GROMACS .gro file of C-alpha atoms in nm:
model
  436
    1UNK     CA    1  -0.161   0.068   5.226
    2UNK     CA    2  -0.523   0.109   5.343
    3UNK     CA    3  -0.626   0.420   5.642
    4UNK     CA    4  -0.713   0.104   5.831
    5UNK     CA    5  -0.424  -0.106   5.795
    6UNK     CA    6  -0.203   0.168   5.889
    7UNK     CA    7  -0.398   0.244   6.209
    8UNK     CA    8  -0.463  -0.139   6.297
    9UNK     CA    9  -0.181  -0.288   6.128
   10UNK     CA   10  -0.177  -0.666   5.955
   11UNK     CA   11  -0.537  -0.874   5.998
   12UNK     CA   12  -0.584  -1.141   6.190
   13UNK     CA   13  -0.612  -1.350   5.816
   14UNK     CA   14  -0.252  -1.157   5.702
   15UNK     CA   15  -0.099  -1.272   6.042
   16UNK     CA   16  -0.253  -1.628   6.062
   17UNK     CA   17  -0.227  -1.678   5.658
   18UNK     CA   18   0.174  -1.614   5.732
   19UNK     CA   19   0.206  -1.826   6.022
   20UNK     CA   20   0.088  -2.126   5.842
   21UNK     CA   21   0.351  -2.073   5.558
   22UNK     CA   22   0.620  -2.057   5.818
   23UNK     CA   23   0.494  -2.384   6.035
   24UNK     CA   24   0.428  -2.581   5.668
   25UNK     CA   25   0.072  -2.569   5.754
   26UNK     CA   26  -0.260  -2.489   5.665
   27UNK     CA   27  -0.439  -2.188   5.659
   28UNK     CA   28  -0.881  -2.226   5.676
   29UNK     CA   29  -1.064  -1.963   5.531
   30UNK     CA   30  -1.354  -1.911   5.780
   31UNK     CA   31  -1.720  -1.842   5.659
   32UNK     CA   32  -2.079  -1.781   5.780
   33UNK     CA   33  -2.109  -2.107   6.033
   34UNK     CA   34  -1.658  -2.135   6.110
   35UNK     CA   35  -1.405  -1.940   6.193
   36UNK     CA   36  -1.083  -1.926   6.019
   37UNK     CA   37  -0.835  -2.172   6.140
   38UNK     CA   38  -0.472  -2.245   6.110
   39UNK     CA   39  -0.350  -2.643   6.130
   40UNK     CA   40  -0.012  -2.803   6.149
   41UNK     CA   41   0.103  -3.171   6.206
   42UNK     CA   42   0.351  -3.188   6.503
   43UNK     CA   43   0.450  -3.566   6.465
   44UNK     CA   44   0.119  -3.771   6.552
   45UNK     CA   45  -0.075  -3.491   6.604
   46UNK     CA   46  -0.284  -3.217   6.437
   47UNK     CA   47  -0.259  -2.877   6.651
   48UNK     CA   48  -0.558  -2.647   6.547
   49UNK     CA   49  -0.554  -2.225   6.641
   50UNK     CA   50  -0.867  -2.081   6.578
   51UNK     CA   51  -1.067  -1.853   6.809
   52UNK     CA   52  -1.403  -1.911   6.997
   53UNK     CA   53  -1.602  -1.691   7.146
   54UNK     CA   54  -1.802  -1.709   7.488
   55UNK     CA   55  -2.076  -1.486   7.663
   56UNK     CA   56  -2.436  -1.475   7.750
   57UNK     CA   57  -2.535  -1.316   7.432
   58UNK     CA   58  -2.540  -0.967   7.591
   59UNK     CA   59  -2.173  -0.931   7.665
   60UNK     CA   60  -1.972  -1.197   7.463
   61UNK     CA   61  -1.582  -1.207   7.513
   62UNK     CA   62  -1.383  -1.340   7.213
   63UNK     CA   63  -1.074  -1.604   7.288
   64UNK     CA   64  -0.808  -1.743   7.082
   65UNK     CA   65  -0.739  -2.140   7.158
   66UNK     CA   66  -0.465  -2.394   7.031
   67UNK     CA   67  -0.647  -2.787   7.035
   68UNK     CA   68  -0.447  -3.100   7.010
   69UNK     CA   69  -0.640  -3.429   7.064
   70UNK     CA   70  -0.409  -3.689   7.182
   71UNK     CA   71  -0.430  -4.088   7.300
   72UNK     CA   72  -0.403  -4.056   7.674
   73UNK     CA   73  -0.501  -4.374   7.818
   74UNK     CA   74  -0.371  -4.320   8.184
   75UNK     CA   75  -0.586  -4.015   8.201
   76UNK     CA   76  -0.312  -3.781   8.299
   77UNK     CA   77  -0.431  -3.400   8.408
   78UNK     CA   78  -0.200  -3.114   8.438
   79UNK     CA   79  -0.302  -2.722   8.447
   80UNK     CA   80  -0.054  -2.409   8.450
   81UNK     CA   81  -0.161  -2.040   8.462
   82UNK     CA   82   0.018  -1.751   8.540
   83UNK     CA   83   0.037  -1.717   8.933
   84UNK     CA   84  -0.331  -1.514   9.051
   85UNK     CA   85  -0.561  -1.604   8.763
   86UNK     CA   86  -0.790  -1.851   8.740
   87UNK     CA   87  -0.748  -1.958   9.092
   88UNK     CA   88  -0.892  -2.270   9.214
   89UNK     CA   89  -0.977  -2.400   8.857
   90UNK     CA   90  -0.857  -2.763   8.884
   91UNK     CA   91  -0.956  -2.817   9.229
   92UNK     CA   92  -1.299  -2.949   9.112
   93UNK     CA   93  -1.109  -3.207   8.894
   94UNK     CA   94  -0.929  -3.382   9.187
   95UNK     CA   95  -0.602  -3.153   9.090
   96UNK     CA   96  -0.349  -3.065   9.339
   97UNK     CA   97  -0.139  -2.716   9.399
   98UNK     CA   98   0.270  -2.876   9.264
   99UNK     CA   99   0.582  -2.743   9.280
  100UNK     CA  100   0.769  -2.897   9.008
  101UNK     CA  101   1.150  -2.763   9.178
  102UNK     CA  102   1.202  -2.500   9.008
  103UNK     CA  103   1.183  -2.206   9.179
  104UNK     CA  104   1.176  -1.884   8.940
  105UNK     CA  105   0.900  -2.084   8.796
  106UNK     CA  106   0.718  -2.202   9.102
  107UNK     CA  107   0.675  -1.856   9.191
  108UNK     CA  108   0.521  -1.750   8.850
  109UNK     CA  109   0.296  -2.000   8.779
  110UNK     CA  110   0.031  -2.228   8.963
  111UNK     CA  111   0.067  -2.598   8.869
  112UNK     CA  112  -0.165  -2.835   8.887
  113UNK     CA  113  -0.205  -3.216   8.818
  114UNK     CA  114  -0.355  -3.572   8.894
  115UNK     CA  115  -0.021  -3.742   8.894
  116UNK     CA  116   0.251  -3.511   9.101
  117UNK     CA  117   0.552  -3.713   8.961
  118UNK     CA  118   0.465  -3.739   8.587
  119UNK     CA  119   0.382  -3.319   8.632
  120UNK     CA  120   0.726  -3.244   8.736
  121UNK     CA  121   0.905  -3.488   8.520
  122UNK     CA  122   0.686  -3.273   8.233
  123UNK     CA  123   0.845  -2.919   8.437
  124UNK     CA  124   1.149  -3.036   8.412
  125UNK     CA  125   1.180  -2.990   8.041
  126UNK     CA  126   1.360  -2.644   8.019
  127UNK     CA  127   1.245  -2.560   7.654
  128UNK     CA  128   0.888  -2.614   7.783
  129UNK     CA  129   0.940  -2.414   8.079
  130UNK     CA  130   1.079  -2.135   7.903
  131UNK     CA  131   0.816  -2.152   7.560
  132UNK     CA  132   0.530  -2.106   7.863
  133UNK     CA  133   0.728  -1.787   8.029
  134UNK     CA  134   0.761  -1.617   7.728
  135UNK     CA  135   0.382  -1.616   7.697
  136UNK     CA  136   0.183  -1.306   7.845
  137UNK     CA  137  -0.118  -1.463   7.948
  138UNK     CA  138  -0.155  -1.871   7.926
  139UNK     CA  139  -0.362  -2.099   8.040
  140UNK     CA  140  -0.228  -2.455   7.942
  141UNK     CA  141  -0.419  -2.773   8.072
  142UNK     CA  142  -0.544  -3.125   7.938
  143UNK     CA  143  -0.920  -3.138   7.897
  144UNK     CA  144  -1.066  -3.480   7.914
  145UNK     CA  145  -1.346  -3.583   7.749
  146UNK     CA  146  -1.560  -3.846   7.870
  147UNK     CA  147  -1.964  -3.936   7.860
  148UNK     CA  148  -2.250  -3.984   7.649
  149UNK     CA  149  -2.190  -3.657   7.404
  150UNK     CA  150  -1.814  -3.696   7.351
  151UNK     CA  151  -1.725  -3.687   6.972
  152UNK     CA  152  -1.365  -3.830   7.128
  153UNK     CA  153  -1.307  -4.202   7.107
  154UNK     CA  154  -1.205  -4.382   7.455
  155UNK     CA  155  -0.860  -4.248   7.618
  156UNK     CA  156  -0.853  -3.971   7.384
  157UNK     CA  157  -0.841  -3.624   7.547
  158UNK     CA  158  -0.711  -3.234   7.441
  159UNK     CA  159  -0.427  -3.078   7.528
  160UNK     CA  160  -0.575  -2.690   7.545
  161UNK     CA  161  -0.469  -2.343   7.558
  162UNK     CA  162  -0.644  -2.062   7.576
  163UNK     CA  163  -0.652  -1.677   7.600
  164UNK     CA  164  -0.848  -1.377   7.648
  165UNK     CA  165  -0.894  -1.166   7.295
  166UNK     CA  166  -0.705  -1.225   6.909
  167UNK     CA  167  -0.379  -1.322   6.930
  168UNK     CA  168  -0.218  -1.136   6.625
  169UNK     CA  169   0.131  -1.132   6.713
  170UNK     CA  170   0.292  -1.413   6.491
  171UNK     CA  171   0.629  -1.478   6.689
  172UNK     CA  172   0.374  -1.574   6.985
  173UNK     CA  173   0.185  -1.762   6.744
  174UNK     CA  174   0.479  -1.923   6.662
  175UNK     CA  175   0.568  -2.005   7.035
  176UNK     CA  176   0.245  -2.132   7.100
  177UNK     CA  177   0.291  -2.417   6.840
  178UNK     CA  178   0.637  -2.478   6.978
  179UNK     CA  179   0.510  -2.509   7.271
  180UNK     CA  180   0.205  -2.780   7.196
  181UNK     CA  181   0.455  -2.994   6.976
  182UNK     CA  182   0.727  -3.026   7.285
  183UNK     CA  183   0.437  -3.070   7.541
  184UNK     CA  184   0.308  -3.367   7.365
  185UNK     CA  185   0.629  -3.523   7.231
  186UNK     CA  186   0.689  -3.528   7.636
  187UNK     CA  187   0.397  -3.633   7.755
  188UNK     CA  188   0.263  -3.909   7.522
  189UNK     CA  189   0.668  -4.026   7.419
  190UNK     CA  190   0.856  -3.925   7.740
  191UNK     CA  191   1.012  -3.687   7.536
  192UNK     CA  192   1.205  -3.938   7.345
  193UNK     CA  193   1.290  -4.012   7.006
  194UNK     CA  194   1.048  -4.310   6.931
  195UNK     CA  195   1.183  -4.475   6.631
  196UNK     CA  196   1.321  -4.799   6.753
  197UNK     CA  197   1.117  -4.795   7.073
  198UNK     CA  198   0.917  -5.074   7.077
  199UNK     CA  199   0.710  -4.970   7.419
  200UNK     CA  200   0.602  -4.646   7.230
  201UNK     CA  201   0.518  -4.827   6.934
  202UNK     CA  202   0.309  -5.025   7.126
  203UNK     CA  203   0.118  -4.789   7.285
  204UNK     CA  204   0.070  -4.612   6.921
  205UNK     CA  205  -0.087  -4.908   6.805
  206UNK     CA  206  -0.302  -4.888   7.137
  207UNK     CA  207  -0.502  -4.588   6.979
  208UNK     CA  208  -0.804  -4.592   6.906
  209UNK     CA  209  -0.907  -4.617   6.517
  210UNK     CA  210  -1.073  -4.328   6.322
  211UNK     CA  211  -1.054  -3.959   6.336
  212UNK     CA  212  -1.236  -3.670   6.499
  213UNK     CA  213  -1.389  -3.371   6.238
  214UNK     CA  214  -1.523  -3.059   6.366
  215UNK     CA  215  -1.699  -2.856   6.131
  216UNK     CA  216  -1.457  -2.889   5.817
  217UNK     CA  217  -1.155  -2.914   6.009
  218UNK     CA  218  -1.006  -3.284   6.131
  219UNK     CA  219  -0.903  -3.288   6.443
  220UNK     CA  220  -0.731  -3.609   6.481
  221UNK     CA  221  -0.682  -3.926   6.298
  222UNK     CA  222  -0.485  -4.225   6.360
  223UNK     CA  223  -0.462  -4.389   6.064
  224UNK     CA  224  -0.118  -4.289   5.983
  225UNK     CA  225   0.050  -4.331   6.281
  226UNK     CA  226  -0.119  -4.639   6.383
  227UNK     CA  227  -0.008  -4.800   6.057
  228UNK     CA  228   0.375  -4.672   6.128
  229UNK     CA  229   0.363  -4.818   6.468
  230UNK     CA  230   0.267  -5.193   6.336
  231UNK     CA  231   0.496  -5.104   6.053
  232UNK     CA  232   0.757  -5.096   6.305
  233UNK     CA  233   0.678  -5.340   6.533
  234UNK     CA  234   0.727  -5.592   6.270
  235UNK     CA  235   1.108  -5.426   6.221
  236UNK     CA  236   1.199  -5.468   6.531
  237UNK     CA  237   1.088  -5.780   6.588
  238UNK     CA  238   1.047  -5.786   6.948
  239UNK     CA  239   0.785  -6.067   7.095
  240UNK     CA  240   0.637  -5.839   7.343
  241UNK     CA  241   0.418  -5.685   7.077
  242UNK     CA  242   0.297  -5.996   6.950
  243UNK     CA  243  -0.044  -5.945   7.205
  244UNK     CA  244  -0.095  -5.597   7.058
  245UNK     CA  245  -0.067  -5.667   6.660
  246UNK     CA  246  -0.293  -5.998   6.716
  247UNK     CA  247  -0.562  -5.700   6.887
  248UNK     CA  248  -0.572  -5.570   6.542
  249UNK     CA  249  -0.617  -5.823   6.316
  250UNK     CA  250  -0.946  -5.760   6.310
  251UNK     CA  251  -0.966  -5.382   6.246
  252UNK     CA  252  -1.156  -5.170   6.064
  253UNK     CA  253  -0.867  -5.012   5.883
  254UNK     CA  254  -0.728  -5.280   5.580
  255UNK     CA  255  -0.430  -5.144   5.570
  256UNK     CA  256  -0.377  -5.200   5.924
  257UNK     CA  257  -0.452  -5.543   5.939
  258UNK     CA  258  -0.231  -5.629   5.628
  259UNK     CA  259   0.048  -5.444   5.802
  260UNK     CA  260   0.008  -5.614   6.125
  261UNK     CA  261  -0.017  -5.985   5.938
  262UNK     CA  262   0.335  -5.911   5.788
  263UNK     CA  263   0.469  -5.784   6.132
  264UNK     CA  264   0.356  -6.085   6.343
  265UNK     CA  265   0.576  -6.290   6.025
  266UNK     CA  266   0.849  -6.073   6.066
  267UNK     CA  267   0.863  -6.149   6.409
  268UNK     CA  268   0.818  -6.517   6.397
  269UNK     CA  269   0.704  -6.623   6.756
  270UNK     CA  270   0.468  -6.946   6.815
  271UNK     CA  271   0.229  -6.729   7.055
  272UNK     CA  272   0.130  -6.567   6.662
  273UNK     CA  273   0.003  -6.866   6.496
  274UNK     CA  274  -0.356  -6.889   6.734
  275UNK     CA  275  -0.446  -6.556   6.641
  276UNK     CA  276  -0.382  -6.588   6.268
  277UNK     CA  277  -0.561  -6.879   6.176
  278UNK     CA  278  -0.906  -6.761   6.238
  279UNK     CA  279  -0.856  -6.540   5.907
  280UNK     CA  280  -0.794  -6.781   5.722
  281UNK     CA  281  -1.172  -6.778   5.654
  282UNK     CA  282  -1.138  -6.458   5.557
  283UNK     CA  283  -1.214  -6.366   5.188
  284UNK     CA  284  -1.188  -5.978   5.204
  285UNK     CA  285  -0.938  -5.763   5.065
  286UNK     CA  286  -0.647  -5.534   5.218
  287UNK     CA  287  -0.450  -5.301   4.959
  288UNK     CA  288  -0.578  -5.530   4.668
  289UNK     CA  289  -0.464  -5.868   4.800
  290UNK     CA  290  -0.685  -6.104   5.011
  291UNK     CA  291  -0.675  -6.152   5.376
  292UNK     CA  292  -0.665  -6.496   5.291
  293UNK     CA  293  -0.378  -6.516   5.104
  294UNK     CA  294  -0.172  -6.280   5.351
  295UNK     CA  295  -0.223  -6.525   5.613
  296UNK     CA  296  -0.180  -6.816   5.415
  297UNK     CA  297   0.148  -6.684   5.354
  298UNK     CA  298   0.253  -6.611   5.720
  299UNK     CA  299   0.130  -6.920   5.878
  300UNK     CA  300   0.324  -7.073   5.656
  301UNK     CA  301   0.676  -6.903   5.756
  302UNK     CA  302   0.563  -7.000   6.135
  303UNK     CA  303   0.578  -7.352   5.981
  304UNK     CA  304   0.226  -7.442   5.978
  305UNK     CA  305   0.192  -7.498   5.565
  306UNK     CA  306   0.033  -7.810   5.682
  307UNK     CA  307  -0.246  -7.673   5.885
  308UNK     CA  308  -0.281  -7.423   5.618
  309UNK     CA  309  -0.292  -7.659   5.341
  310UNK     CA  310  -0.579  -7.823   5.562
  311UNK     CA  311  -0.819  -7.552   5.584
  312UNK     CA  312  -0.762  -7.432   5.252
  313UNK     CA  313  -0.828  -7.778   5.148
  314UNK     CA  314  -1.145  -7.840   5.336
  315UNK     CA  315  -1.303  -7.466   5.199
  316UNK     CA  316  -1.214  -7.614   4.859
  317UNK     CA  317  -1.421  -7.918   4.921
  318UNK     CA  318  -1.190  -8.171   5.020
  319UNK     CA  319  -1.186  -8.261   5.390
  320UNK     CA  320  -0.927  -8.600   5.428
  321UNK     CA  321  -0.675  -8.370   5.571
  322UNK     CA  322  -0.846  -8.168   5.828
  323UNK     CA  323  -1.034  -8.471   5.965
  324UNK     CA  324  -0.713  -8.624   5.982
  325UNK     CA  325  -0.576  -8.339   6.206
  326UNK     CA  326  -0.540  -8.411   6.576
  327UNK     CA  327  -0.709  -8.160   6.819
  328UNK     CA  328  -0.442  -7.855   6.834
  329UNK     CA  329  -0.558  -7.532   6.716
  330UNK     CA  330  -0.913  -7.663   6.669
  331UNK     CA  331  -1.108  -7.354   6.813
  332UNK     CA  332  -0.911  -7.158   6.590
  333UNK     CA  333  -0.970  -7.363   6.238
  334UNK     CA  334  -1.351  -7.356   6.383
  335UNK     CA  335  -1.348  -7.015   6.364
  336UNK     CA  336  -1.175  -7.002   6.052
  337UNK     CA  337  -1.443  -7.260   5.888
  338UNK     CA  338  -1.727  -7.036   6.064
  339UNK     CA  339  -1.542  -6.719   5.892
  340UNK     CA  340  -1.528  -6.853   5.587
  341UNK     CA  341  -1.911  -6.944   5.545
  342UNK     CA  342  -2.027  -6.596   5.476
  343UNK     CA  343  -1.778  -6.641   5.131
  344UNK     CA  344  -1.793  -6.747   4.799
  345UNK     CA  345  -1.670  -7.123   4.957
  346UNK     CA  346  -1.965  -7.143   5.195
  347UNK     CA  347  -2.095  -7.457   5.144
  348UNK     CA  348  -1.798  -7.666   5.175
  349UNK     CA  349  -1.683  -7.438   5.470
  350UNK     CA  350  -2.035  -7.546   5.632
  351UNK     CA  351  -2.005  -7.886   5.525
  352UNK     CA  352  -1.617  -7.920   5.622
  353UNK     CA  353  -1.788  -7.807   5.975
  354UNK     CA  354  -1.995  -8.140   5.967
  355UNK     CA  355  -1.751  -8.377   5.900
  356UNK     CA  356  -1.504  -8.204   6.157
  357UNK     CA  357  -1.835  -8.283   6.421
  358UNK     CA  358  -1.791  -7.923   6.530
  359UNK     CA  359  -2.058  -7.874   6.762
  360UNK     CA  360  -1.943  -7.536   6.946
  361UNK     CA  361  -2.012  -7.357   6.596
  362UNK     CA  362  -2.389  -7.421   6.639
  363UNK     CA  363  -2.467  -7.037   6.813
  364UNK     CA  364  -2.236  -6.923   6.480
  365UNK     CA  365  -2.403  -7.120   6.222
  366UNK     CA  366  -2.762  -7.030   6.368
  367UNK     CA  367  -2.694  -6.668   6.368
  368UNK     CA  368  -2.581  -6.708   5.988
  369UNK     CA  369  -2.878  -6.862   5.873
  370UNK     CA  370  -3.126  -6.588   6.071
  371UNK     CA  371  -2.903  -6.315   5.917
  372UNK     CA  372  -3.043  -6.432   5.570
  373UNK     CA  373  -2.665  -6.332   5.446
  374UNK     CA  374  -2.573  -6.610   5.255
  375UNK     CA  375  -2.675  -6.783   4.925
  376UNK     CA  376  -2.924  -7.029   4.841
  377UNK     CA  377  -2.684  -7.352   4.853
  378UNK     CA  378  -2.489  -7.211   5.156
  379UNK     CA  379  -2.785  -7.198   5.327
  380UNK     CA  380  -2.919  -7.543   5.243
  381UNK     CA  381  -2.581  -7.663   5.357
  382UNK     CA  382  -2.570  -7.481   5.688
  383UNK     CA  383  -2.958  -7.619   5.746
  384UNK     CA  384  -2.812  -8.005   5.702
  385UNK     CA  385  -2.517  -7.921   5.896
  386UNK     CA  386  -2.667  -7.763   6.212
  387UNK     CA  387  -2.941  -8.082   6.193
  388UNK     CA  388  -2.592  -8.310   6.200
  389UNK     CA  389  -2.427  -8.113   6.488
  390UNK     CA  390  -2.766  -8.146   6.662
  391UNK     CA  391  -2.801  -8.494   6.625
  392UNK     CA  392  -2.446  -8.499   6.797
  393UNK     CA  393  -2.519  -8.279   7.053
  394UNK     CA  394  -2.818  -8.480   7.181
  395UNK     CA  395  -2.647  -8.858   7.170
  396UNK     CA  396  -2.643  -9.000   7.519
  397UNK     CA  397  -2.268  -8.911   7.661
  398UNK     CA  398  -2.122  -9.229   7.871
  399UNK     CA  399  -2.014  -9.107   8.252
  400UNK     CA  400  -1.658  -9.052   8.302
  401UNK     CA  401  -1.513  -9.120   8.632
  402UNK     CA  402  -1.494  -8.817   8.719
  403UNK     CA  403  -1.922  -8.750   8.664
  404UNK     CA  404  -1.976  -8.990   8.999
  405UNK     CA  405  -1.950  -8.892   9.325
  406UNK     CA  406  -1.785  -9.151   9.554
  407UNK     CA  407  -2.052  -9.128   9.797
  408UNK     CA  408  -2.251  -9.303   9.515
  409UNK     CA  409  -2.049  -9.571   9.398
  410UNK     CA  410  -2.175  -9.946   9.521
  411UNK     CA  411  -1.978 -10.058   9.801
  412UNK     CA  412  -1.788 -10.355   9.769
  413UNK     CA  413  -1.969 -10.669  10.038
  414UNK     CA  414  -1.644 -10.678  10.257
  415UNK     CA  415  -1.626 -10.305  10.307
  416UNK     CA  416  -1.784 -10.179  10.658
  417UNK     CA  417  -2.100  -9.996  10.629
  418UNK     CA  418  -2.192  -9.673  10.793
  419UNK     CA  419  -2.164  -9.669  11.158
  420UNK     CA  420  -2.506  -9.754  11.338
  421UNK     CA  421  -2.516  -9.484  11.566
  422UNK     CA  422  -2.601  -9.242  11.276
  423UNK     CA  423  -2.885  -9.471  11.122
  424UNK     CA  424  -3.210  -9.309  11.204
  425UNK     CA  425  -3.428  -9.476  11.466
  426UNK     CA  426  -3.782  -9.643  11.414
  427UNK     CA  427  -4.055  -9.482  11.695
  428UNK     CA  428  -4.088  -9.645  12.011
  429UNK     CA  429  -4.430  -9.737  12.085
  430UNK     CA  430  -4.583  -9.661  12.502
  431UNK     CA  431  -4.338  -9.920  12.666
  432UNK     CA  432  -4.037  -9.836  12.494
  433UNK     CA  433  -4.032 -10.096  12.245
  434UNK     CA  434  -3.992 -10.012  11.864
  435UNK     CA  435  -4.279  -9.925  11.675
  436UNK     CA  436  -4.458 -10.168  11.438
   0.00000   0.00000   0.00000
C-alpha cells in the first residue's frame, strides 16, 4: 500500500470503480475533455454520478451530481434541502414553502414544489424519506429544461442532486442511487408496479423518441421502454390505447411501429382500422418484414381482407375492385395510394388515383413530382394523372339546394310581394308630384 493511499485512503476511481460492480453498472474512465462517470439502469432510466465543477476561474469549487432524465409531461417541480441552505432557491421558479405532514421531517428539510398534493403524496413514501435523511448534505430537485438550446426532447426534464466536494464514501454512493431509483419509480409510476397497467403503459409510449448523449455518456433513450410499453399494450388488450399506438405508426423507430401494428391486432377494435390503412402504401421495412405486409395482415383480422385485397389490387395494376368500393374509408385508401407512389408500384398507385377521380391528392401528387423522387414512368404517370384530376376539378359543379339562398329563388305569381311601404320612393318634383 502506497504513502498516499494510506494517508488519503481508496481514490475516487477505487471507490466509484466498486460502486458500479455492486449496482451492476458501469464504470467511465474519464480523460482530458470528461470526467469519470459511473451509470446504472434503474427500470426506464439511466442515473449518471459524475462530478462537475463550478467557479469563476479564480476560485473554482468542485461538486459531485447524480442526473436522471425522465418523461415528465405535466411539468412537475419539487426541491428539498436540508433546513437553512440554499434558502429561497425555488422561489424564482413559482415554488412554494410545503409541509408534506410529517413532522420530524418538516422540521429538517425545506420542501418545495409546483403541485402541493403530488409533493406530499411523493413525502409520503417512508423509504424516500428516510434514503434523503441519511444524507449529510442534499440538495434534491427536478430541473426542467426548456428553450432554444435544450439537448432534451419536449416534456423531458432531470431529476438532480447535487453536493459540495467528492463524494467518496460508497455506502452514500450507494444511497444516493437508492434514492434516484425510488424517487422516479414514484413520481413517473405512482410508485406502482407497472406491468399490467395499461395507464402507465400509455404514458410510456407517450415519450418522446430518441436518446440524449453527453460527451460519451447516454443519458437517456427510449427505445427500449417505449417498445415494452406497445409490447404490452397489445397484451392487455384494452381499447383505450388504441389512440396512442395509432400516434406511432408512423415513427421513426421500425421496431416500434411493427410492434404497435401487432398490438392494435391484438386488440381488435374498429376505431384501429382508419389509422392502419394509410400504410398500406407503405413499402419499407421493420425487423426484415415490410410494413406492407404487417398491415396487410392486421387489417385483415379486423375483417377488412376485402378492402385490403382492393388496394393491394389497384398498386398491382388492377383497379375493378377499388372503383367498385363505395365511399367508406376513402381518405384513408387515398392516402394509402398517395403513400405508395414514392415505391417500386408507383405508376399504377398514381394511375389507380385517376380512375378512383381522387382529386384531394392533387397538393400530394404535386409535391411528388417537384421533389424529383420518383422514376421516370412514375413520373410520366403522376403528370397524366394530376392533368385528369384537373380536368375534374375545373368541370362546372350543378347547384345543390342548399347553394341558393331563399331570398333568391323566383317567387311563385300567387305569392304576395314585398310590402310597399319598404319600396323606395321616386323624387317628388316642386309641387309634390313624383318626379319624371
Amino acid at each position: 500500500m502506497s504513502f498516499l493511499k494510506a494517508l488519503f485512503g481508496p481514490s475516487r476511481k477505487e471507490i466509484w470503480q466498486q460502486l458500479s460492480r455492486e449496482i451492476g453498472g458501469h464504470f467511465h474512465e474519464g480523460g482530458f475533455l470528461a470526467q469519470s462517470a459511473v451509470q446504472a439502469r434503474a427500470g426506464d432510466w439511466i442515473v449518471t454520478l459524475d462530478t462537475v465543477t463550478h467557479g469563476d476561474g479564480k476560485t473554482n469549487q468542485t461538486y459531485t451530481r447524480l442526473r436522471a432524465p425522465y418523461f415528465n409531461p405535466a411539468g412537475f417541480r419539487f426541491e428539498v434541502y436540508r433546513a437553512s441552505v440554499f434558502s429561497g432557491l425555488g422561489k424564482a421558479l413559482g415554488m412554494q414553502d410545503i409541509e408534506v405532514g410529517h413532522p420530524r421531517f418538516d422540521d429538517a428539510f425545506m420542501i418545495k414544489g409546483n403541485a402541493p398534493r403530488r409533493v406530499r403524496r411523493l413525502f409520503d413514501n417512508k423509504r424516500i424519506r428516510r434514503l434523503i435523511d441519511a444524507q449529510p448534505r442534499i440538495h434534491l430537485s427536478v430541473k426542467g429544461h426548456e428553450g432554444w438550446f435544450s439537448k432534451f426532447p419536449a416534456g423531458v426534464d432531470e431529476l438532480h442532486f447535487q453536493s459540495l466536494g467528492v463524494i467518496k464514501d460508497l455506502g452514500q454512493l450507494r444511497t444516493l442511487f437508492d434514492l434516484f431509483a425510488e424517487v422516479l419509480q414514484q413520481i413517473c409510476h405512482e410508485g406502482r408496479a407497472y406491468e399490467d397497467d395499461v395507464r402507465i403503459h400509455i404514458r410510456r409510449l407517450r415519450a418522446p423518441g430518441g436518446r440524449i448523449e453527453d460527451n460519451k455518456y447516454v443519458l437517456w433513450e427510449s427505445y427500449g421502454f417505449r417498445r415494452d410499453a406497445a409490447d404490452a399494450l397489445g397484451r392487455l388488450g384494452d381499447p383505450t390505447a388504441v389512440p396512442d399506438l395509432a400516434s406511432v405508426l408512423w415513427d421513426d423507430d421500425a421496431q416500434l411501429r411493427a410492434l404497435a401494428i401487432e398490438a392494435l391486432a391484438k386488440i381488435g377494435h374498429g376505431d384501429a382500422i382508419a389509422p392502419l390503412i394509410p400504410l398500406l402504401g407503405d413499402s419499407r421495412k421493420a425487423e426484415g418484414r415490410p410494413i406492407q405486409d404487417r398491415v396487410a395482415e392486421a387489417l385483415g383480422q379486423l375483417g377488412e381482407g376485402e378492402l385490403v385485397d382492393a388496394v393491394l389490387a389497384a398498386v398491382g395494376g388492377d383497379f375493378t375492385r377499388l372503383k367498385a368500393r363505395g365511399g367508406e374509408y376513402r381518405a384513408e385508401i387515398i392516402a394509402a395510394l398517395a403513400g405508395a407512389v414514392e415505391g417500386e408500384a408507383g405508376r399504377h398507385a398514381a394511375d389507380a388515383l385517376g380512375e378512383i377521380h381522387a382529386v384531394e391528392a392533387l397538393p400530394r401528387l404535386r409535391e411528388i413530382l417537384r421533389s424529383y423522387s420518383v422514376t421516370e414512368v412514375t413520373e410520366l404517370a403522376v403528370t397524366r394523372t394530376i392533368r385528369k384530376l384537373e380536368a375534374r376539378a375545373s368541370l362546372p359543379r350543378a347547384a345543390s339546394a342548399a347553394d341558393a339562398q331563399a331570398d333568391t329563388l323566383p317567387r311563385a305569381a300567387r305569392e304576395p310581394g314585398p310590402e310597399t311601404g319598404t319600396l323606395p320612393r321616386g323624387a317628388r318634383g316642386p309641387g309634390g308630384r313624383p318626379g319624371s
